[in-house]
Amino acid sequence: MSVLALRLAGPLQSWGASSRFTRRTTESAPTKSGVIGLLAAAAGIERGDDAALAPLAALRFGVRIDQPGTRIRDFHTAHHGVTGASMPLSERYYLADAVFVAAVEGDRTLLAGLDEALRSPVYPPYLGRRSCPPAGPVDLGLHEDARLEDVLTTVPWQASPWYRRRRRTPRTLTVLRETAADEPATTADILRDQPVSFDAAHRRHAPRTVLTVPVPTPMPAGRGGPRDAHDPFAALAALDVLEG
């Protein structure tokens, strides 16, 4: 088995698993449906191609919360594109300033193709909604002959530099991951975000089991590396210095 790791960071993210009608919520961490959708878009898989989606949906998925962010609410208005009539006012929830490490485990050849697709995507990636682009490169690399649990434990802490400056390093980080084939699911939670079809006419999701486990906080990603080359919040840090 191999594992493909992703860094999901941006000003806003939204990962809905139970949104209904005019209230569009977000989970506290990326959903499997959202991340598989991101990978499928990068690979150029069309929404109605369930056969091409199936191998991606079968990958084992996990996510680590490196920077939990803040939940915010937005009121959304829209007008019908043809009639111009006002659409119902809706509430939309987002996570602001959050950073996650997501990972998928499976066949090396499949993951190598997805790794390459992330570096040159057919459709641009977004963090749950099209209005939420990532702040930087998503790809964290392919780990060969690895397990999901090990990668989510050892990948360097990806919190933003400004967050690390202002907050004390936590002892542990929270990991949400699917159970392994040889692992009992007696303490697992159920989340209905297993993608079956992304077809706009009949989107379908199935339940999956999710374990919540703490892992020791690894060393942070090195300063001055490619992940620190673009920090959209650097200007805010400069303002704090001026105000001080």
mmCIF file with all atom_site columns, N, CA, C and O in Angstrom, residues 3-8 29-33 35-36 39 56-66 100-106 140 147-153 155 174-180 191 193-194 208-213:
data_model
loop_
_atom_site.group_PDB
_atom_site.id
_atom_site.type_symbol
_atom_site.label_atom_id
_atom_site.label_alt_id
_atom_site.label_comp_id
_atom_site.label_asym_id
_atom_site.label_entity_id
_atom_site.label_seq_id
_atom_site.pdbx_PDB_ins_code
_atom_site.Cartn_x
_atom_site.Cartn_y
_atom_site.Cartn_z
_atom_site.occupancy
_atom_site.B_iso_or_equiv
_atom_site.pdbx_formal_charge
_atom_site.auth_seq_id
_atom_site.auth_comp_id
_atom_site.auth_asym_id
_atom_site.auth_atom_id
_atom_site.pdbx_PDB_model_num
ATOM 1   N N  . VAL A 1 3   ? 0.475   5.826  0.324  1.00 0.00 ? 3   VAL A N  1
ATOM 2   C CA . VAL A 1 3   ? -0.379  6.881  0.879  1.00 0.00 ? 3   VAL A CA 1
ATOM 3   C C  . VAL A 1 3   ? -0.042  8.201  0.199  1.00 0.00 ? 3   VAL A C  1
ATOM 4   O O  . VAL A 1 3   ? 1.134   8.569  0.084  1.00 0.00 ? 3   VAL A O  1
ATOM 5   N N  . LEU A 1 4   ? -1.077  8.901  -0.247 1.00 0.00 ? 4   LEU A N  1
ATOM 6   C CA . LEU A 1 4   ? -0.923  10.236 -0.821 1.00 0.00 ? 4   LEU A CA 1
ATOM 7   C C  . LEU A 1 4   ? -1.407  11.249 0.204  1.00 0.00 ? 4   LEU A C  1
ATOM 8   O O  . LEU A 1 4   ? -2.537  11.163 0.694  1.00 0.00 ? 4   LEU A O  1
ATOM 9   N N  . ALA A 1 5   ? -0.546  12.207 0.560  1.00 0.00 ? 5   ALA A N  1
ATOM 10  C CA . ALA A 1 5   ? -0.873  13.203 1.577  1.00 0.00 ? 5   ALA A CA 1
ATOM 11  C C  . ALA A 1 5   ? -1.151  14.555 0.924  1.00 0.00 ? 5   ALA A C  1
ATOM 12  O O  . ALA A 1 5   ? -0.522  14.925 -0.076 1.00 0.00 ? 5   ALA A O  1
ATOM 13  N N  . LEU A 1 6   ? -2.089  15.300 1.517  1.00 0.00 ? 6   LEU A N  1
ATOM 14  C CA . LEU A 1 6   ? -2.497  16.607 1.001  1.00 0.00 ? 6   LEU A CA 1
ATOM 15  C C  . LEU A 1 6   ? -2.486  17.632 2.123  1.00 0.00 ? 6   LEU A C  1
ATOM 16  O O  . LEU A 1 6   ? -2.802  17.314 3.279  1.00 0.00 ? 6   LEU A O  1
ATOM 17  N N  . ARG A 1 7   ? -2.150  18.857 1.780  1.00 0.00 ? 7   ARG A N  1
ATOM 18  C CA . ARG A 1 7   ? -2.278  19.978 2.720  1.00 0.00 ? 7   ARG A CA 1
ATOM 19  C C  . ARG A 1 7   ? -3.453  20.835 2.277  1.00 0.00 ? 7   ARG A C  1
ATOM 20  O O  . ARG A 1 7   ? -3.432  21.418 1.184  1.00 0.00 ? 7   ARG A O  1
ATOM 21  N N  . LEU A 1 8   ? -4.471  20.910 3.112  1.00 0.00 ? 8   LEU A N  1
ATOM 22  C CA . LEU A 1 8   ? -5.687  21.660 2.788  1.00 0.00 ? 8   LEU A CA 1
ATOM 23  C C  . LEU A 1 8   ? -5.728  22.905 3.659  1.00 0.00 ? 8   LEU A C  1
ATOM 24  O O  . LEU A 1 8   ? -6.025  22.841 4.859  1.00 0.00 ? 8   LEU A O  1
ATOM 25  N N  . ALA A 1 29  ? -13.936 19.184 9.946  1.00 0.00 ? 29  ALA A N  1
ATOM 26  C CA . ALA A 1 29  ? -12.770 18.687 9.214  1.00 0.00 ? 29  ALA A CA 1
ATOM 27  C C  . ALA A 1 29  ? -13.225 18.263 7.819  1.00 0.00 ? 29  ALA A C  1
ATOM 28  O O  . ALA A 1 29  ? -14.415 18.011 7.596  1.00 0.00 ? 29  ALA A O  1
ATOM 29  N N  . PRO A 1 30  ? -12.316 18.188 6.859  1.00 0.00 ? 30  PRO A N  1
ATOM 30  C CA . PRO A 1 30  ? -12.690 17.786 5.507  1.00 0.00 ? 30  PRO A CA 1
ATOM 31  C C  . PRO A 1 30  ? -13.389 16.423 5.469  1.00 0.00 ? 30  PRO A C  1
ATOM 32  O O  . PRO A 1 30  ? -13.009 15.491 6.182  1.00 0.00 ? 30  PRO A O  1
ATOM 33  N N  . THR A 1 31  ? -14.404 16.311 4.631  1.00 0.00 ? 31  THR A N  1
ATOM 34  C CA . THR A 1 31  ? -15.130 15.060 4.444  1.00 0.00 ? 31  THR A CA 1
ATOM 35  C C  . THR A 1 31  ? -14.454 14.220 3.360  1.00 0.00 ? 31  THR A C  1
ATOM 36  O O  . THR A 1 31  ? -13.732 14.742 2.501  1.00 0.00 ? 31  THR A O  1
ATOM 37  N N  . LYS A 1 32  ? -14.713 12.926 3.391  1.00 0.00 ? 32  LYS A N  1
ATOM 38  C CA . LYS A 1 32  ? -14.165 12.063 2.354  1.00 0.00 ? 32  LYS A CA 1
ATOM 39  C C  . LYS A 1 32  ? -14.745 12.440 0.992  1.00 0.00 ? 32  LYS A C  1
ATOM 40  O O  . LYS A 1 32  ? -14.030 12.491 -0.010 1.00 0.00 ? 32  LYS A O  1
ATOM 41  N N  . SER A 1 33  ? -16.029 12.731 0.960  1.00 0.00 ? 33  SER A N  1
ATOM 42  C CA . SER A 1 33  ? -16.663 13.111 -0.298 1.00 0.00 ? 33  SER A CA 1
ATOM 43  C C  . SER A 1 33  ? -15.992 14.338 -0.907 1.00 0.00 ? 33  SER A C  1
ATOM 44  O O  . SER A 1 33  ? -15.721 14.396 -2.111 1.00 0.00 ? 33  SER A O  1
ATOM 45  N N  . VAL A 1 35  ? -12.874 15.547 -0.358 1.00 0.00 ? 35  VAL A N  1
ATOM 46  C CA . VAL A 1 35  ? -11.488 15.321 -0.777 1.00 0.00 ? 35  VAL A CA 1
ATOM 47  C C  . VAL A 1 35  ? -11.418 14.426 -2.005 1.00 0.00 ? 35  VAL A C  1
ATOM 48  O O  . VAL A 1 35  ? -10.628 14.671 -2.926 1.00 0.00 ? 35  VAL A O  1
ATOM 49  N N  . ILE A 1 36  ? -12.260 13.387 -2.055 1.00 0.00 ? 36  ILE A N  1
ATOM 50  C CA . ILE A 1 36  ? -12.298 12.548 -3.258 1.00 0.00 ? 36  ILE A CA 1
ATOM 51  C C  . ILE A 1 36  ? -12.771 13.370 -4.452 1.00 0.00 ? 36  ILE A C  1
ATOM 52  O O  . ILE A 1 36  ? -12.272 13.211 -5.580 1.00 0.00 ? 36  ILE A O  1
ATOM 53  N N  . LEU A 1 39  ? -9.795  15.280 -5.729 1.00 0.00 ? 39  LEU A N  1
ATOM 54  C CA . LEU A 1 39  ? -8.887  14.418 -6.496 1.00 0.00 ? 39  LEU A CA 1
ATOM 55  C C  . LEU A 1 39  ? -9.479  14.066 -7.854 1.00 0.00 ? 39  LEU A C  1
ATOM 56  O O  . LEU A 1 39  ? -8.766  14.044 -8.866 1.00 0.00 ? 39  LEU A O  1
ATOM 57  N N  . LEU A 1 56  ? -11.406 5.660  -6.747 1.00 0.00 ? 56  LEU A N  1
ATOM 58  C CA . LEU A 1 56  ? -11.031 6.730  -5.828 1.00 0.00 ? 56  LEU A CA 1
ATOM 59  C C  . LEU A 1 56  ? -11.845 6.629  -4.536 1.00 0.00 ? 56  LEU A C  1
ATOM 60  O O  . LEU A 1 56  ? -11.315 6.786  -3.438 1.00 0.00 ? 56  LEU A O  1
ATOM 61  N N  . ALA A 1 57  ? -13.130 6.337  -4.688 1.00 0.00 ? 57  ALA A N  1
ATOM 62  C CA . ALA A 1 57  ? -13.998 6.227  -3.513 1.00 0.00 ? 57  ALA A CA 1
ATOM 63  C C  . ALA A 1 57  ? -13.599 5.061  -2.618 1.00 0.00 ? 57  ALA A C  1
ATOM 64  O O  . ALA A 1 57  ? -13.859 5.075  -1.414 1.00 0.00 ? 57  ALA A O  1
ATOM 65  N N  . ALA A 1 58  ? -12.949 4.029  -3.207 1.00 0.00 ? 58  ALA A N  1
ATOM 66  C CA . ALA A 1 58  ? -12.544 2.852  -2.437 1.00 0.00 ? 58  ALA A CA 1
ATOM 67  C C  . ALA A 1 58  ? -11.273 3.085  -1.629 1.00 0.00 ? 58  ALA A C  1
ATOM 68  O O  . ALA A 1 58  ? -10.904 2.247  -0.799 1.00 0.00 ? 58  ALA A O  1
ATOM 69  N N  . LEU A 1 59  ? -10.578 4.191  -1.842 1.00 0.00 ? 59  LEU A N  1
ATOM 70  C CA . LEU A 1 59  ? -9.364  4.492  -1.081 1.00 0.00 ? 59  LEU A CA 1
ATOM 71  C C  . LEU A 1 59  ? -9.716  4.713  0.394  1.00 0.00 ? 59  LEU A C  1
ATOM 72  O O  . LEU A 1 59  ? -10.757 5.265  0.722  1.00 0.00 ? 59  LEU A O  1
ATOM 73  N N  . ARG A 1 60  ? -8.829  4.281  1.283  1.00 0.00 ? 60  ARG A N  1
ATOM 74  C CA . ARG A 1 60  ? -9.041  4.529  2.712  1.00 0.00 ? 60  ARG A CA 1
ATOM 75  C C  . ARG A 1 60  ? -8.603  5.955  3.028  1.00 0.00 ? 60  ARG A C  1
ATOM 76  O O  . ARG A 1 60  ? -7.532  6.391  2.602  1.00 0.00 ? 60  ARG A O  1
ATOM 77  N N  . PHE A 1 61  ? -9.397  6.655  3.810  1.00 0.00 ? 61  PHE A N  1
ATOM 78  C CA . PHE A 1 61  ? -9.248  8.104  3.983  1.00 0.00 ? 61  PHE A CA 1
ATOM 79  C C  . PHE A 1 61  ? -9.058  8.474  5.448  1.00 0.00 ? 61  PHE A C  1
ATOM 80  O O  . PHE A 1 61  ? -9.614  7.844  6.354  1.00 0.00 ? 61  PHE A O  1
ATOM 81  N N  . GLY A 1 62  ? -8.250  9.493  5.667  1.00 0.00 ? 62  GLY A N  1
ATOM 82  C CA . GLY A 1 62  ? -8.080  10.037 7.004  1.00 0.00 ? 62  GLY A CA 1
ATOM 83  C C  . GLY A 1 62  ? -7.674  11.497 6.924  1.00 0.00 ? 62  GLY A C  1
ATOM 84  O O  . GLY A 1 62  ? -7.202  11.974 5.887  1.00 0.00 ? 62  GLY A O  1
ATOM 85  N N  . VAL A 1 63  ? -7.865  12.217 8.024  1.00 0.00 ? 63  VAL A N  1
ATOM 86  C CA . VAL A 1 63  ? -7.522  13.639 8.055  1.00 0.00 ? 63  VAL A CA 1
ATOM 87  C C  . VAL A 1 63  ? -7.025  14.000 9.444  1.00 0.00 ? 63  VAL A C  1
ATOM 88  O O  . VAL A 1 63  ? -7.501  13.459 10.457 1.00 0.00 ? 63  VAL A O  1
ATOM 89  N N  . ARG A 1 64  ? -6.040  14.891 9.500  1.00 0.00 ? 64  ARG A N  1
ATOM 90  C CA . ARG A 1 64  ? -5.498  15.392 10.764 1.00 0.00 ? 64  ARG A CA 1
ATOM 91  C C  . ARG A 1 64  ? -5.782  16.881 10.872 1.00 0.00 ? 64  ARG A C  1
ATOM 92  O O  . ARG A 1 64  ? -5.585  17.633 9.917  1.00 0.00 ? 64  ARG A O  1
ATOM 93  N N  . ILE A 1 65  ? -6.241  17.308 12.039 1.00 0.00 ? 65  ILE A N  1
ATOM 94  C CA . ILE A 1 65  ? -6.580  18.713 12.257 1.00 0.00 ? 65  ILE A CA 1
ATOM 95  C C  . ILE A 1 65  ? -5.347  19.430 12.790 1.00 0.00 ? 65  ILE A C  1
ATOM 96  O O  . ILE A 1 65  ? -5.022  19.339 13.975 1.00 0.00 ? 65  ILE A O  1
ATOM 97  N N  . ASP A 1 66  ? -4.640  20.143 11.931 1.00 0.00 ? 66  ASP A N  1
ATOM 98  C CA . ASP A 1 66  ? -3.414  20.836 12.328 1.00 0.00 ? 66  ASP A CA 1
ATOM 99  C C  . ASP A 1 66  ? -3.687  22.248 12.840 1.00 0.00 ? 66  ASP A C  1
ATOM 100 O O  . ASP A 1 66  ? -2.926  22.778 13.653 1.00 0.00 ? 66  ASP A O  1
ATOM 101 N N  . PHE A 1 100 ? -5.458  21.497 7.390  1.00 0.00 ? 100 PHE A N  1
ATOM 102 C CA . PHE A 1 100 ? -5.614  20.070 7.619  1.00 0.00 ? 100 PHE A CA 1
ATOM 103 C C  . PHE A 1 100 ? -4.589  19.297 6.788  1.00 0.00 ? 100 PHE A C  1
ATOM 104 O O  . PHE A 1 100 ? -4.164  19.762 5.718  1.00 0.00 ? 100 PHE A O  1
ATOM 105 N N  . VAL A 1 101 ? -4.231  18.126 7.281  1.00 0.00 ? 101 VAL A N  1
ATOM 106 C CA . VAL A 1 101 ? -3.490  17.149 6.485  1.00 0.00 ? 101 VAL A CA 1
ATOM 107 C C  . VAL A 1 101 ? -4.450  16.007 6.195  1.00 0.00 ? 101 VAL A C  1
ATOM 108 O O  . VAL A 1 101 ? -4.921  15.335 7.114  1.00 0.00 ? 101 VAL A O  1
ATOM 109 N N  . ALA A 1 102 ? -4.789  15.816 4.932  1.00 0.00 ? 102 ALA A N  1
ATOM 110 C CA . ALA A 1 102 ? -5.643  14.705 4.516  1.00 0.00 ? 102 ALA A CA 1
ATOM 111 C C  . ALA A 1 102 ? -4.776  13.665 3.822  1.00 0.00 ? 102 ALA A C  1
ATOM 112 O O  . ALA A 1 102 ? -3.731  13.998 3.241  1.00 0.00 ? 102 ALA A O  1
ATOM 113 N N  . ALA A 1 103 ? -5.193  12.408 3.884  1.00 0.00 ? 103 ALA A N  1
ATOM 114 C CA . ALA A 1 103 ? -4.413  11.339 3.260  1.00 0.00 ? 103 ALA A CA 1
ATOM 115 C C  . ALA A 1 103 ? -5.339  10.240 2.770  1.00 0.00 ? 103 ALA A C  1
ATOM 116 O O  . ALA A 1 103 ? -6.385  9.973  3.379  1.00 0.00 ? 103 ALA A O  1
ATOM 117 N N  . VAL A 1 104 ? -4.958  9.614  1.663  1.00 0.00 ? 104 VAL A N  1
ATOM 118 C CA . VAL A 1 104 ? -5.692  8.468  1.124  1.00 0.00 ? 104 VAL A CA 1
ATOM 119 C C  . VAL A 1 104 ? -4.705  7.318  0.926  1.00 0.00 ? 104 VAL A C  1
ATOM 120 O O  . VAL A 1 104 ? -3.564  7.528  0.498  1.00 0.00 ? 104 VAL A O  1
ATOM 121 N N  . GLU A 1 105 ? -5.151  6.120  1.256  1.00 0.00 ? 105 GLU A N  1
ATOM 122 C CA . GLU A 1 105 ? -4.307  4.923  1.177  1.00 0.00 ? 105 GLU A CA 1
ATOM 123 C C  . GLU A 1 105 ? -4.869  3.972  0.139  1.00 0.00 ? 105 GLU A C  1
ATOM 124 O O  . GLU A 1 105 ? -6.088  3.748  0.085  1.00 0.00 ? 105 GLU A O  1
ATOM 125 N N  . GLY A 1 106 ? -3.974  3.414  -0.693 1.00 0.00 ? 106 GLY A N  1
ATOM 126 C CA . GLY A 1 106 ? -4.434  2.456  -1.697 1.00 0.00 ? 106 GLY A CA 1
ATOM 127 C C  . GLY A 1 106 ? -3.322  2.044  -2.633 1.00 0.00 ? 106 GLY A C  1
ATOM 128 O O  . GLY A 1 106 ? -2.127  2.105  -2.298 1.00 0.00 ? 106 GLY A O  1
ATOM 129 N N  . LEU A 1 140 ? 1.293   17.023 -0.894 1.00 0.00 ? 140 LEU A N  1
ATOM 130 C CA . LEU A 1 140 ? 2.363   16.836 0.086  1.00 0.00 ? 140 LEU A CA 1
ATOM 131 C C  . LEU A 1 140 ? 3.223   15.611 -0.228 1.00 0.00 ? 140 LEU A C  1
ATOM 132 O O  . LEU A 1 140 ? 4.074   15.237 0.574  1.00 0.00 ? 140 LEU A O  1
ATOM 133 N N  . ARG A 1 147 ? 1.476   3.134  5.679  1.00 0.00 ? 147 ARG A N  1
ATOM 134 C CA . ARG A 1 147 ? 0.109   3.005  6.151  1.00 0.00 ? 147 ARG A CA 1
ATOM 135 C C  . ARG A 1 147 ? -0.451  4.384  6.468  1.00 0.00 ? 147 ARG A C  1
ATOM 136 O O  . ARG A 1 147 ? 0.282   5.306  6.833  1.00 0.00 ? 147 ARG A O  1
ATOM 137 N N  . LEU A 1 148 ? -1.760  4.487  6.332  1.00 0.00 ? 148 LEU A N  1
ATOM 138 C CA . LEU A 1 148 ? -2.443  5.751  6.583  1.00 0.00 ? 148 LEU A CA 1
ATOM 139 C C  . LEU A 1 148 ? -2.116  6.280  7.982  1.00 0.00 ? 148 LEU A C  1
ATOM 140 O O  . LEU A 1 148 ? -1.808  7.468  8.156  1.00 0.00 ? 148 LEU A O  1
ATOM 141 N N  . GLU A 1 149 ? -2.170  5.399  8.980  1.00 0.00 ? 149 GLU A N  1
ATOM 142 C CA . GLU A 1 149 ? -1.934  5.807  10.360 1.00 0.00 ? 149 GLU A CA 1
ATOM 143 C C  . GLU A 1 149 ? -0.550  6.410  10.539 1.00 0.00 ? 149 GLU A C  1
ATOM 144 O O  . GLU A 1 149 ? -0.364  7.423  11.233 1.00 0.00 ? 149 GLU A O  1
ATOM 145 N N  . ASP A 1 150 ? 0.460   5.793  9.914  1.00 0.00 ? 150 ASP A N  1
ATOM 146 C CA . ASP A 1 150 ? 1.837   6.256  10.070 1.00 0.00 ? 150 ASP A CA 1
ATOM 147 C C  . ASP A 1 150 ? 2.042   7.627  9.422  1.00 0.00 ? 150 ASP A C  1
ATOM 148 O O  . ASP A 1 150 ? 2.722   8.495  9.985  1.00 0.00 ? 150 ASP A O  1
ATOM 149 N N  . VAL A 1 151 ? 1.472   7.814  8.239  1.00 0.00 ? 151 VAL A N  1
ATOM 150 C CA . VAL A 1 151 ? 1.645   9.090  7.541  1.00 0.00 ? 151 VAL A CA 1
ATOM 151 C C  . VAL A 1 151 ? 0.983   10.217 8.315  1.00 0.00 ? 151 VAL A C  1
ATOM 152 O O  . VAL A 1 151 ? 1.550   11.311 8.472  1.00 0.00 ? 151 VAL A O  1
ATOM 153 N N  . LEU A 1 152 ? -0.216  9.974  8.836  1.00 0.00 ? 152 LEU A N  1
ATOM 154 C CA . LEU A 1 152 ? -0.916  11.016 9.588  1.00 0.00 ? 152 LEU A CA 1
ATOM 155 C C  . LEU A 1 152 ? -0.245  11.305 10.926 1.00 0.00 ? 152 LEU A C  1
ATOM 156 O O  . LEU A 1 152 ? -0.522  12.327 11.555 1.00 0.00 ? 152 LEU A O  1
ATOM 157 N N  . THR A 1 153 ? 0.641   10.432 11.351 1.00 0.00 ? 153 THR A N  1
ATOM 158 C CA . THR A 1 153 ? 1.388   10.654 12.591 1.00 0.00 ? 153 THR A CA 1
ATOM 159 C C  . THR A 1 153 ? 2.700   11.375 12.336 1.00 0.00 ? 153 THR A C  1
ATOM 160 O O  . THR A 1 153 ? 3.142   12.183 13.165 1.00 0.00 ? 153 THR A O  1
ATOM 161 N N  . VAL A 1 155 ? 3.823   13.124 9.205  1.00 0.00 ? 155 VAL A N  1
ATOM 162 C CA . VAL A 1 155 ? 3.928   14.307 8.350  1.00 0.00 ? 155 VAL A CA 1
ATOM 163 C C  . VAL A 1 155 ? 4.092   15.548 9.231  1.00 0.00 ? 155 VAL A C  1
ATOM 164 O O  . VAL A 1 155 ? 3.379   15.715 10.220 1.00 0.00 ? 155 VAL A O  1
ATOM 165 N N  . THR A 1 174 ? -5.652  15.921 16.564 1.00 0.00 ? 174 THR A N  1
ATOM 166 C CA . THR A 1 174 ? -6.752  14.978 16.378 1.00 0.00 ? 174 THR A CA 1
ATOM 167 C C  . THR A 1 174 ? -6.739  14.416 14.966 1.00 0.00 ? 174 THR A C  1
ATOM 168 O O  . THR A 1 174 ? -6.641  15.171 13.991 1.00 0.00 ? 174 THR A O  1
ATOM 169 N N  . VAL A 1 175 ? -6.829  13.092 14.863 1.00 0.00 ? 175 VAL A N  1
ATOM 170 C CA . VAL A 1 175 ? -6.913  12.405 13.579 1.00 0.00 ? 175 VAL A CA 1
ATOM 171 C C  . VAL A 1 175 ? -8.280  11.719 13.466 1.00 0.00 ? 175 VAL A C  1
ATOM 172 O O  . VAL A 1 175 ? -8.727  11.055 14.404 1.00 0.00 ? 175 VAL A O  1
ATOM 173 N N  . LEU A 1 176 ? -8.927  11.911 12.339 1.00 0.00 ? 176 LEU A N  1
ATOM 174 C CA . LEU A 1 176 ? -10.180 11.230 12.010 1.00 0.00 ? 176 LEU A CA 1
ATOM 175 C C  . LEU A 1 176 ? -9.885  10.325 10.823 1.00 0.00 ? 176 LEU A C  1
ATOM 176 O O  . LEU A 1 176 ? -9.549  10.812 9.745  1.00 0.00 ? 176 LEU A O  1
ATOM 177 N N  . ARG A 1 177 ? -9.994  9.013  11.017 1.00 0.00 ? 177 ARG A N  1
ATOM 178 C CA . ARG A 1 177 ? -9.619  8.095  9.938  1.00 0.00 ? 177 ARG A CA 1
ATOM 179 C C  . ARG A 1 177 ? -10.558 6.898  9.887  1.00 0.00 ? 177 ARG A C  1
ATOM 180 O O  . ARG A 1 177 ? -11.206 6.546  10.876 1.00 0.00 ? 177 ARG A O  1
ATOM 181 N N  . GLU A 1 178 ? -10.586 6.289  8.703  1.00 0.00 ? 178 GLU A N  1
ATOM 182 C CA . GLU A 1 178 ? -11.368 5.072  8.532  1.00 0.00 ? 178 GLU A CA 1
ATOM 183 C C  . GLU A 1 178 ? -10.658 3.897  9.194  1.00 0.00 ? 178 GLU A C  1
ATOM 184 O O  . GLU A 1 178 ? -9.428  3.855  9.269  1.00 0.00 ? 178 GLU A O  1
ATOM 185 N N  . THR A 1 179 ? -11.436 2.957  9.654  1.00 0.00 ? 179 THR A N  1
ATOM 186 C CA . THR A 1 179 ? -10.848 1.763  10.261 1.00 0.00 ? 179 THR A CA 1
ATOM 187 C C  . THR A 1 179 ? -10.164 0.915  9.193  1.00 0.00 ? 179 THR A C  1
ATOM 188 O O  . THR A 1 179 ? -10.571 0.897  8.032  1.00 0.00 ? 179 THR A O  1
ATOM 189 N N  . ALA A 1 180 ? -9.112  0.209  9.611  1.00 0.00 ? 180 ALA A N  1
ATOM 190 C CA . ALA A 1 180 ? -8.441  -0.740 8.725  1.00 0.00 ? 180 ALA A CA 1
ATOM 191 C C  . ALA A 1 180 ? -9.239  -2.034 8.657  1.00 0.00 ? 180 ALA A C  1
ATOM 192 O O  . ALA A 1 180 ? -10.123 -2.285 9.485  1.00 0.00 ? 180 ALA A O  1
ATOM 193 N N  . LEU A 1 191 ? -20.386 8.391  9.625  1.00 0.00 ? 191 LEU A N  1
ATOM 194 C CA . LEU A 1 191 ? -20.553 9.643  8.889  1.00 0.00 ? 191 LEU A CA 1
ATOM 195 C C  . LEU A 1 191 ? -20.990 9.309  7.467  1.00 0.00 ? 191 LEU A C  1
ATOM 196 O O  . LEU A 1 191 ? -20.371 8.463  6.814  1.00 0.00 ? 191 LEU A O  1
ATOM 197 N N  . ASP A 1 193 ? -20.631 10.260 4.326  1.00 0.00 ? 193 ASP A N  1
ATOM 198 C CA . ASP A 1 193 ? -19.906 11.041 3.318  1.00 0.00 ? 193 ASP A CA 1
ATOM 199 C C  . ASP A 1 193 ? -19.068 10.155 2.402  1.00 0.00 ? 193 ASP A C  1
ATOM 200 O O  . ASP A 1 193 ? -18.105 10.625 1.801  1.00 0.00 ? 193 ASP A O  1
ATOM 201 N N  . GLN A 1 194 ? -19.431 8.874  2.301  1.00 0.00 ? 194 GLN A N  1
ATOM 202 C CA . GLN A 1 194 ? -18.770 7.961  1.376  1.00 0.00 ? 194 GLN A CA 1
ATOM 203 C C  . GLN A 1 194 ? -19.354 8.180  -0.016 1.00 0.00 ? 194 GLN A C  1
ATOM 204 O O  . GLN A 1 194 ? -20.515 7.895  -0.261 1.00 0.00 ? 194 GLN A O  1
ATOM 205 N N  . ARG A 1 208 ? -19.936 5.563  6.355  1.00 0.00 ? 208 ARG A N  1
ATOM 206 C CA . ARG A 1 208 ? -18.644 4.931  6.584  1.00 0.00 ? 208 ARG A CA 1
ATOM 207 C C  . ARG A 1 208 ? -18.282 5.091  8.062  1.00 0.00 ? 208 ARG A C  1
ATOM 208 O O  . ARG A 1 208 ? -18.827 5.953  8.758  1.00 0.00 ? 208 ARG A O  1
ATOM 209 N N  . THR A 1 209 ? -17.366 4.253  8.527  1.00 0.00 ? 209 THR A N  1
ATOM 210 C CA . THR A 1 209 ? -16.959 4.299  9.924  1.00 0.00 ? 209 THR A CA 1
ATOM 211 C C  . THR A 1 209 ? -15.733 5.194  10.093 1.00 0.00 ? 209 THR A C  1
ATOM 212 O O  . THR A 1 209 ? -14.810 5.157  9.273  1.00 0.00 ? 209 THR A O  1
ATOM 213 N N  . VAL A 1 210 ? -15.729 5.985  11.157 1.00 0.00 ? 210 VAL A N  1
ATOM 214 C CA . VAL A 1 210 ? -14.655 6.946  11.399 1.00 0.00 ? 210 VAL A CA 1
ATOM 215 C C  . VAL A 1 210 ? -14.178 6.822  12.844 1.00 0.00 ? 210 VAL A C  1
ATOM 216 O O  . VAL A 1 210 ? -14.986 6.915  13.776 1.00 0.00 ? 210 VAL A O  1
ATOM 217 N N  . LEU A 1 211 ? -12.880 6.625  13.024 1.00 0.00 ? 211 LEU A N  1
ATOM 218 C CA . LEU A 1 211 ? -12.261 6.596  14.346 1.00 0.00 ? 211 LEU A CA 1
ATOM 219 C C  . LEU A 1 211 ? -11.627 7.954  14.646 1.00 0.00 ? 211 LEU A C  1
ATOM 220 O O  . LEU A 1 211 ? -11.000 8.564  13.772 1.00 0.00 ? 211 LEU A O  1
ATOM 221 N N  . THR A 1 212 ? -11.781 8.427  15.870 1.00 0.00 ? 212 THR A N  1
ATOM 222 C CA . THR A 1 212 ? -11.143 9.666  16.315 1.00 0.00 ? 212 THR A CA 1
ATOM 223 C C  . THR A 1 212 ? -10.030 9.306  17.293 1.00 0.00 ? 212 THR A C  1
ATOM 224 O O  . THR A 1 212 ? -10.293 8.726  18.349 1.00 0.00 ? 212 THR A O  1
ATOM 225 N N  . VAL A 1 213 ? -8.787  9.623  16.919 1.00 0.00 ? 213 VAL A N  1
ATOM 226 C CA . VAL A 1 213 ? -7.639  9.251  17.757 1.00 0.00 ? 213 VAL A CA 1
ATOM 227 C C  . VAL A 1 213 ? -6.684  10.438 17.867 1.00 0.00 ? 213 VAL A C  1
ATOM 228 O O  . VAL A 1 213 ? -6.501  11.199 16.919 1.00 0.00 ? 213 VAL A O  1
#
